[in-house]
Short mmCIF file of C-alpha atoms and ligand atoms in Angstrom, two decimals:
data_model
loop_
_atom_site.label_atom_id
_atom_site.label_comp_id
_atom_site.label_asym_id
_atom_site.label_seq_id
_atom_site.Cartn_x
_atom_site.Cartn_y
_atom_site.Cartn_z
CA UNK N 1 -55.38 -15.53 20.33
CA UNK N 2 -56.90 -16.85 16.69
CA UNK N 3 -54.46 -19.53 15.11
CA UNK N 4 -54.06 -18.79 10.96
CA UNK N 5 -53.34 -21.60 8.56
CA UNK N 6 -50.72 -21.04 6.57
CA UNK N 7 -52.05 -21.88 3.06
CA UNK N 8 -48.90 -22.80 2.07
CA UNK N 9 -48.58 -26.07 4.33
CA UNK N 10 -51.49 -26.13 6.07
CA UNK N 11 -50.50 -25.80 10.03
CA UNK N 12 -51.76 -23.33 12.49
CA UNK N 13 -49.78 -20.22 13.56
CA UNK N 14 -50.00 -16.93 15.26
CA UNK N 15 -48.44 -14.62 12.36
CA UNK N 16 -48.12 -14.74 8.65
CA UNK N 17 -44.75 -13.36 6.83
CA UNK N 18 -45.68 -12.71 3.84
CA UNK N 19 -49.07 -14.71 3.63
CA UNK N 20 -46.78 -17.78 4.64
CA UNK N 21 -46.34 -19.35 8.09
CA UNK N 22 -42.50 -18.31 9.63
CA UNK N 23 -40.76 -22.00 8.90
CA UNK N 24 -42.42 -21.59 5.01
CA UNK N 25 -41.11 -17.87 4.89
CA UNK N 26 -37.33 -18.73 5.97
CA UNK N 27 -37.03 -21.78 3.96
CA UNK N 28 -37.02 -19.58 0.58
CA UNK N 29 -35.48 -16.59 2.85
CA UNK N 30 -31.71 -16.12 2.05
CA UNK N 31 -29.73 -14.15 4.75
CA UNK N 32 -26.49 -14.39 2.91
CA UNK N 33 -24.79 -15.22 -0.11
CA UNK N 34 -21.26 -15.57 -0.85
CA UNK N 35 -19.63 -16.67 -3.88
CA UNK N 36 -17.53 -20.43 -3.64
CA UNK N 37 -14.35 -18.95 -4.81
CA UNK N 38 -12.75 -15.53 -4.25
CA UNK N 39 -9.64 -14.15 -5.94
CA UNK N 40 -7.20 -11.45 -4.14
CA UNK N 41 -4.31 -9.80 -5.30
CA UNK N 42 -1.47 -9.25 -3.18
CA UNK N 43 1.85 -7.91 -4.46
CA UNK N 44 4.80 -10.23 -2.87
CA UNK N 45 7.30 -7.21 -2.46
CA UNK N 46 5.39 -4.80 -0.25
CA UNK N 47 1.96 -6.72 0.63
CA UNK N 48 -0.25 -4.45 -1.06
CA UNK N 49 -3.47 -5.53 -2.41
CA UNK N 50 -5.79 -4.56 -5.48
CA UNK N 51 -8.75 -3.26 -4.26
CA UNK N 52 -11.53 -1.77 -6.94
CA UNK N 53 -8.73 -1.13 -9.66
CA UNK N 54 -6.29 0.83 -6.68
CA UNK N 55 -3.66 -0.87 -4.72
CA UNK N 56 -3.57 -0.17 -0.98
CA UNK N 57 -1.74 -1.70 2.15
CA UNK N 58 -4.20 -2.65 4.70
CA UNK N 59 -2.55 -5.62 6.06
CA UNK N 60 -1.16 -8.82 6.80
CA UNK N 61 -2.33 -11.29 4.36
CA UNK N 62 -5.00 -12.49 6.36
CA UNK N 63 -5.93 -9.00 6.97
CA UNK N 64 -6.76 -9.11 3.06
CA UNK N 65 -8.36 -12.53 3.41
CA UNK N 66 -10.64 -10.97 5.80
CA UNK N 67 -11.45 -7.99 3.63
CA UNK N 68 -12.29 -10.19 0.33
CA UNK N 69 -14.98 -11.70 1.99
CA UNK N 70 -15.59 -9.27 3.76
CA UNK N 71 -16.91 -7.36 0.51
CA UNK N 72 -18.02 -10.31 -1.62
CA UNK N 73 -20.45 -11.28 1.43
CA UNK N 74 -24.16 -10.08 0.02
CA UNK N 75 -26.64 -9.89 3.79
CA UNK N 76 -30.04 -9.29 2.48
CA UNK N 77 -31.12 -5.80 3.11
CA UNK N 78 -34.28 -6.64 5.55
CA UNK N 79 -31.65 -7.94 8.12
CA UNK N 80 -31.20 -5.43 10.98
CA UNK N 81 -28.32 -6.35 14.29
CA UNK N 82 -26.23 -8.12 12.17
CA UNK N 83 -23.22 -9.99 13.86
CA UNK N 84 -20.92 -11.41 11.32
CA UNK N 85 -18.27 -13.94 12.64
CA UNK N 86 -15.27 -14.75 10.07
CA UNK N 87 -12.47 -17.74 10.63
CA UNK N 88 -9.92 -17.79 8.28
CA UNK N 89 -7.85 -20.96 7.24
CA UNK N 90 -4.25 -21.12 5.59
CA UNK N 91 -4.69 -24.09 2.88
CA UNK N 92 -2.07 -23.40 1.36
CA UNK N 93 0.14 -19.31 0.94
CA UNK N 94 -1.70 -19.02 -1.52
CA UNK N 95 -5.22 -20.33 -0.70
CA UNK N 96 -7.47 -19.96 2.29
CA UNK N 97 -10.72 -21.14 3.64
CA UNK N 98 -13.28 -19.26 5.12
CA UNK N 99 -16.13 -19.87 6.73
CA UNK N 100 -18.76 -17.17 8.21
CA UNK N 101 -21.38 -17.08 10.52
CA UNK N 102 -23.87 -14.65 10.64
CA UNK N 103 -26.43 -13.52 13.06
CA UNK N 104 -29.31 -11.04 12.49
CA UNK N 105 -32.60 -10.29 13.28
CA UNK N 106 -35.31 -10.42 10.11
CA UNK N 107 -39.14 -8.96 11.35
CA UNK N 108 -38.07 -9.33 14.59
CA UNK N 109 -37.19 -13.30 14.25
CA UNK N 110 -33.56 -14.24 15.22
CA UNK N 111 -31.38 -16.05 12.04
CA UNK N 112 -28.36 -17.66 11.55
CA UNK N 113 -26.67 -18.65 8.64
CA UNK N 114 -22.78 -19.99 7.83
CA UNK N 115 -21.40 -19.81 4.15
CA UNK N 116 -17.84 -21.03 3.54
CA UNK N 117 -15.63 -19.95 0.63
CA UNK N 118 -11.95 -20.36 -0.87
CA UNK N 119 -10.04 -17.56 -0.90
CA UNK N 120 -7.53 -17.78 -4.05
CA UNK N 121 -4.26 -15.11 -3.56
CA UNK N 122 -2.67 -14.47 -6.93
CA UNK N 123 0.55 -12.23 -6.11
CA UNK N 124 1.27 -9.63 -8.91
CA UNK N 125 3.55 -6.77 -8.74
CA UNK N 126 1.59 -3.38 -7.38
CA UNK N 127 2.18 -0.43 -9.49
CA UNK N 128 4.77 1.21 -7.08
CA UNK N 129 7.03 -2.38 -7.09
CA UNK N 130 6.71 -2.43 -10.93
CA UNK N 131 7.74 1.06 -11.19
CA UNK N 132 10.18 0.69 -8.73
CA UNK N 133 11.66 -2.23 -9.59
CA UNK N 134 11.43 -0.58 -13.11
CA UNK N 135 13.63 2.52 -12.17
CA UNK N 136 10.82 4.81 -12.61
CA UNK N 137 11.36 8.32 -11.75
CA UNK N 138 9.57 11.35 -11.65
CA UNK N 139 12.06 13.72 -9.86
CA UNK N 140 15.86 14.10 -10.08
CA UNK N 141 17.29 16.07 -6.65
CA UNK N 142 20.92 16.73 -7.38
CA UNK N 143 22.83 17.60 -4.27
CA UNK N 144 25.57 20.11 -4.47
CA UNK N 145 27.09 22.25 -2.31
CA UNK N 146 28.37 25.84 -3.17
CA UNK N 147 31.93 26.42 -3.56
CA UNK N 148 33.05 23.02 -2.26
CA UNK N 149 32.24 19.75 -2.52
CA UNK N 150 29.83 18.12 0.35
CA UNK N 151 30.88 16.17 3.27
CA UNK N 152 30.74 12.52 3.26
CA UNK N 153 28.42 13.15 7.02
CA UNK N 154 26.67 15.67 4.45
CA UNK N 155 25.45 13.16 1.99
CA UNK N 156 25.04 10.20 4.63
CA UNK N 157 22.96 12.67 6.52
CA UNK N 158 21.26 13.50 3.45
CA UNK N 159 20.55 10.43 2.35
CA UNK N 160 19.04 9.06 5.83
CA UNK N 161 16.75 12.18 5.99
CA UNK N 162 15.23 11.22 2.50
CA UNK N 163 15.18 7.74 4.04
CA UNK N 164 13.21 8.79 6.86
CA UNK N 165 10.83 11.01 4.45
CA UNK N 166 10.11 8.72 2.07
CA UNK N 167 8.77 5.68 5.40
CA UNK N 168 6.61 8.49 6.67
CA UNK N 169 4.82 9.43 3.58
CA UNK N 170 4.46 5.97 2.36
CA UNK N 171 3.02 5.57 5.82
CA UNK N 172 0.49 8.42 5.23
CA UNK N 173 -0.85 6.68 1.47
CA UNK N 174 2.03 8.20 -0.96
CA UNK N 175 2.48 5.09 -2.55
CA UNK N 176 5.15 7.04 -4.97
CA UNK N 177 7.00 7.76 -2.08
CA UNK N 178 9.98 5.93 -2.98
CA UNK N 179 13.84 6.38 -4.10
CA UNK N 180 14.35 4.55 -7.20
CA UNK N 181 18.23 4.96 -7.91
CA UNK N 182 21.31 6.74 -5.36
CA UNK N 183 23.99 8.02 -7.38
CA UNK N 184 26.77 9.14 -4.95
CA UNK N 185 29.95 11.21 -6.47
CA UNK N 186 32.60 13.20 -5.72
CA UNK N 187 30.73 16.24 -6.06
CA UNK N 188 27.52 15.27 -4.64
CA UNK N 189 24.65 12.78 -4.87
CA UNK N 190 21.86 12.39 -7.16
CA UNK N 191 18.65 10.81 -5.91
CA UNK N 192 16.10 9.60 -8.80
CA UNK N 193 12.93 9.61 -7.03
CA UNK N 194 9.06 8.17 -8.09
CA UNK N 195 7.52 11.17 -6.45
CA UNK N 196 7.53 15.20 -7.61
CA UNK N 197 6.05 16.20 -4.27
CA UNK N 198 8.19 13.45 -1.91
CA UNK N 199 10.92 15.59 -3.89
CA UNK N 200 10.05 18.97 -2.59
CA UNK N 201 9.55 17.90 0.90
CA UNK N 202 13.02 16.41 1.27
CA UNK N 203 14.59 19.51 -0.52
CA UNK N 204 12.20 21.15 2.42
CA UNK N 205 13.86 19.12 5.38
CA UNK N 206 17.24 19.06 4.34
CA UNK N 207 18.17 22.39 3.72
CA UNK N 208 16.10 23.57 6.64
CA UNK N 209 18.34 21.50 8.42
CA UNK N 210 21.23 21.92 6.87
CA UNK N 211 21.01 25.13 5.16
CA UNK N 212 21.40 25.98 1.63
CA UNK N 213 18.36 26.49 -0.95
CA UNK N 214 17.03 24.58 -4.05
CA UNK N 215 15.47 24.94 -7.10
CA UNK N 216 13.12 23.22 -9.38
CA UNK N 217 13.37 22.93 -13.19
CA UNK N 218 11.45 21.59 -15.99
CA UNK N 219 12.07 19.27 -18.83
CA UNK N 220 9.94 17.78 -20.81
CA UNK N 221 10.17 13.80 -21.12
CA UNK N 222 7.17 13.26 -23.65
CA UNK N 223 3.41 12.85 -24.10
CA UNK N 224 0.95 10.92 -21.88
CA UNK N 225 -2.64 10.67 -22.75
CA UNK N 226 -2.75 13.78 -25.24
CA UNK N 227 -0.48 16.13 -22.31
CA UNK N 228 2.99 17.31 -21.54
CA UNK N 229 4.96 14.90 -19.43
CA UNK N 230 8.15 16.38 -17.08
CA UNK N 231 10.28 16.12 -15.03
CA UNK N 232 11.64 17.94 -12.52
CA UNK N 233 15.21 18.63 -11.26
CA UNK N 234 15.20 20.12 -7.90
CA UNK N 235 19.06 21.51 -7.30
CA UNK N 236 20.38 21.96 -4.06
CA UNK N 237 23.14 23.65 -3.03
CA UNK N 238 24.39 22.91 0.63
CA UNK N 239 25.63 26.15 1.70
CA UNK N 240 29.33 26.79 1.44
CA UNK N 241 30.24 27.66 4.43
CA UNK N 242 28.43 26.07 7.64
CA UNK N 243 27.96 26.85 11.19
CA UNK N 244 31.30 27.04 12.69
CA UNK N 245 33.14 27.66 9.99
CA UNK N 246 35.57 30.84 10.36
CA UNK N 247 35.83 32.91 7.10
CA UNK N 248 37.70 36.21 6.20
CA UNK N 249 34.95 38.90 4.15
CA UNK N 250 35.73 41.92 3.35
CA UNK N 251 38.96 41.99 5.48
CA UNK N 252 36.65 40.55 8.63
CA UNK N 253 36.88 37.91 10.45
CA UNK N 254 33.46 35.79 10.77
CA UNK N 255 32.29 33.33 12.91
CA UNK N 256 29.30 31.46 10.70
CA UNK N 257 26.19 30.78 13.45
CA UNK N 258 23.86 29.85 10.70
CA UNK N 259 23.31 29.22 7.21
CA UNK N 260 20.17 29.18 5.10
CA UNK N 261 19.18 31.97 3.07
CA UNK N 262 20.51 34.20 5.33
CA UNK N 263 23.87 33.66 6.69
CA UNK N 264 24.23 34.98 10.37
CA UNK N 265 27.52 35.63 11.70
CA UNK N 266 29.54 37.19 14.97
CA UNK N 267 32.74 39.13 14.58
CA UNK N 268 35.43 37.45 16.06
CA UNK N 269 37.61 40.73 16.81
CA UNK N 270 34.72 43.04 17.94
CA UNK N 271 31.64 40.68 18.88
CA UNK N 272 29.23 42.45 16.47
CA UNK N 273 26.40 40.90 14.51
CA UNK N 274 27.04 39.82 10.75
CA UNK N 275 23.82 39.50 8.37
CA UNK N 276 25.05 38.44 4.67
CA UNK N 277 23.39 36.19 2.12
CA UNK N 278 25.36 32.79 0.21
CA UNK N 279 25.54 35.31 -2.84
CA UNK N 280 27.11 37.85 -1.28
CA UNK N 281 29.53 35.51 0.51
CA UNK N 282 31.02 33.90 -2.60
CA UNK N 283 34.58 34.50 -2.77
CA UNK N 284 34.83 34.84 1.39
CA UNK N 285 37.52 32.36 2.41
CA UNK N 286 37.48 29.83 5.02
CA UNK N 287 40.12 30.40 7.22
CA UNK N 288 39.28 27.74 10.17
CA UNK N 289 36.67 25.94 12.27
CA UNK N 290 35.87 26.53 15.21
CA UNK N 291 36.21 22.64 16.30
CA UNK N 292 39.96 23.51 16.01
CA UNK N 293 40.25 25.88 18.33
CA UNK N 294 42.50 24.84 21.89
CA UNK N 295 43.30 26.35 25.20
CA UNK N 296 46.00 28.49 26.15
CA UNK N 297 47.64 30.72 28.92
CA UNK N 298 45.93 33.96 29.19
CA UNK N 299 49.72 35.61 30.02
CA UNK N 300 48.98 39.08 30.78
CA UNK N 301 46.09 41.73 29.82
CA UNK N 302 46.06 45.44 29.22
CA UNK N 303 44.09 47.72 28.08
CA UNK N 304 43.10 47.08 24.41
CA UNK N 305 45.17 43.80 24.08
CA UNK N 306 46.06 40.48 26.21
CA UNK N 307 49.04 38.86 26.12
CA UNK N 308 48.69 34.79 25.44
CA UNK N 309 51.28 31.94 23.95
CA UNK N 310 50.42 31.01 20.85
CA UNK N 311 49.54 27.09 21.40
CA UNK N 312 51.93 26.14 18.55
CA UNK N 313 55.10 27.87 19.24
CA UNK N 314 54.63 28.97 22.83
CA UNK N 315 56.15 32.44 21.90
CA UNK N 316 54.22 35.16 24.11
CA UNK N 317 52.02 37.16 21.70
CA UNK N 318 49.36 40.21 21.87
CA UNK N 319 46.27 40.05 20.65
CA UNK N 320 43.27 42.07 20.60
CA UNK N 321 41.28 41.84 24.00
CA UNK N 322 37.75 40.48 23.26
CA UNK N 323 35.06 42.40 24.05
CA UNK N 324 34.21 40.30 27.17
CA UNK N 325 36.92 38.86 28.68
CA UNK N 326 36.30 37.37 32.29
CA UNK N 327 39.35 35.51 32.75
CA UNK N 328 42.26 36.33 34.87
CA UNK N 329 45.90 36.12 33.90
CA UNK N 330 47.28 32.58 34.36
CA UNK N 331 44.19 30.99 33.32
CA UNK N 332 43.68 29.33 30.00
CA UNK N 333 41.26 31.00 27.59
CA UNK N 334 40.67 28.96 24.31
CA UNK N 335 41.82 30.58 20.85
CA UNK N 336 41.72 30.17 17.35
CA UNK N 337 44.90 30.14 15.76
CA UNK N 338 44.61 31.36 12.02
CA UNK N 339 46.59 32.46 8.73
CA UNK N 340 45.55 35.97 9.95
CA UNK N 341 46.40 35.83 13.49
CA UNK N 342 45.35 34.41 16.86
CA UNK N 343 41.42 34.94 17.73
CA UNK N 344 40.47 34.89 21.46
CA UNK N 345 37.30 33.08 21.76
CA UNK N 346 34.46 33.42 24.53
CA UNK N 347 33.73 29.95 26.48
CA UNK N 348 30.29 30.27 24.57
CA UNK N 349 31.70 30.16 21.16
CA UNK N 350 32.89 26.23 21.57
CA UNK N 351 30.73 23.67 20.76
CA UNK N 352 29.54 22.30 24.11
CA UNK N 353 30.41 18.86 22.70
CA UNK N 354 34.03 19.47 22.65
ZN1 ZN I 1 -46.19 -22.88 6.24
ZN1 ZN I 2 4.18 -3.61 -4.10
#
């Protein structure tokens, strides 16, 4: 094998990088370069950090540490199987050491290098805290129910399923995602909220839950940047009467089994199906639940009517025989005692959690 001087310092070797001998070539080559002093900005309230003008949550704050270097290390572009190694120090909360090691391969020659930096945390608040912490809002949803007032389990299931919303799409990069201000009242609650769609989706999931519908309207707030700014108002109404509610339409008496924009129903004297909407319900009356109903003695039955004692005076009185009745006299059958009457009920009809 010839030897070549390296004309650079004058001793014998097998290969020339870049007309110099391998020792002459990495003593100008730089593998990496990383600034002394780095500056991150982490928001104290909810550990975001400010990355390229956008905040985002990525981490603990040595996750963000990590990631400053991370991007302010420069590896020169001829290095191929690069290894970096990174060991983060805690100075002080708000300042960290750092030093990294890097391992590569240049024209097939193994190189190592370490760099060490500061990293300085400045905490600022992210644009959701400020806002938040600002009582911004982008969305009013006003909760109402028709006809009555809601439930305090209503609004305390309300509120927990806006909760629940608002940690899931925060989770999934809605950083608006966020209640701002709970107004509770008598008549409902009002929920100001830093998101327009967060808004819709909890109308979404509470009223397909609970039942009910919403709308969304308008008004305009001012100018930003030359172009209309709104807000919205999503009202909901809860529906006025709920599943297992007993109401009196149309001289009927209904047993509610759901309640959305339909409101599906069984007859409590013949068994049939009832199909109504909330519109066309206004002005039914409630006339019991059928939580209240109780047990009692199944005295006699006959052909189109059964004899039972009516649970609160224990007088013997005849009713209409439901449609299925598969009990035998002397056993208790639970009923629904109403302004209009006692209401045999099948075993099915009570809430299995009674
Ligand atoms: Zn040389
Ligand atoms: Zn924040």
């Amino acid at each position: 094998m010839n030897f070549i001087t390296c004309p650079r310092c004058g001793r014998e070797c097998y290969r020339l990088f870049d007309s110099v001998c391998r020792d002459c070539f990495f003593e100008t080559f730089k593998l990496i370069e990383l600034p002394h002093v780095l500056h991150a900005r982490i928001c104290p309230a909810c550990g975001a950090h400010l990355h390229r003008s956008r905040w985002e949550n990525i981490g603990s704050i040595e996750d963000v540490v990590l990631k400053a270097v991370e991007n302010a290390l420069f590896i020169h572009n001829e290095a191929g199987d690069v290894e970096i190694y990174m060991e983060p120090r805690e100075i002080t909360p708000y300042i960290y050491r750092v030093r990294a090691e890097v391992d590569a391969l240049v024209r097939e020659e193994p190189v190592h290098a370490e760099a060490e930096t500061e990293v300085r945390i400045q905490r600022t608040a992210c644009d959701m805290c400020s806002r938040e912490s600002g009582r911004y809002f982008e969305a009013i949803i006003q909760i109402r129910a028709a006809g009555r007032f809601p439930t305090e389990g209503e609004k305390s299931r309300c509120m927990a399923i806006a909760r629940e919303a608002m940690e899931s799409m925060k989770k999934k990069g809605d950083r608006l995602a966020f209640i701002s201000e709970t107004l509770e009242q008598k008549e409902g609650l009002d929920l100001y909220m830093g998101s327009m769609n967060a808004s819709r989706q909890v109308c979404r999931l509470i009223t397909s839950e609970l039942g009910g519908s919403f709308s969304e309207s308008p008004t305009l707030v001012g100018m930003k940047d030359g172009r209309n700014l709104y807000r919205i108002t999503f009202s909901m109404r809860l529906p006025e009467f709920r599943p297992g509610d007993v109401i009196r339409f149309r001289g009927k008496i209904i047993q509610i089994k759901s309640s959305g924009k339909k409101v599906n129903g069984i007859s409590l004297e013949n068994g049939s199906r009832f199909i109504s909407t909330p519109e066309e319900l206004k002005g039914a009356e409630k006339i019991g639940n059928i939580k209240d109903a109780v047990l009692t003695v199944l005295v006699s039955i006959e052909d189109s009517a059964i004899l039972v004692l009516d649970p609160e005076t224990y007088e013997t009185v005849a009713i209409k025989k439901p449609m299925s009745l598969n009990a035998e006299a002397g056993s208790e059958i639970p009923v629904l005692k109403t302004s209009y009457g006692i209401f045999a009920l099948t075993q099915s009809e009570i809430p299995q959690a009674k």
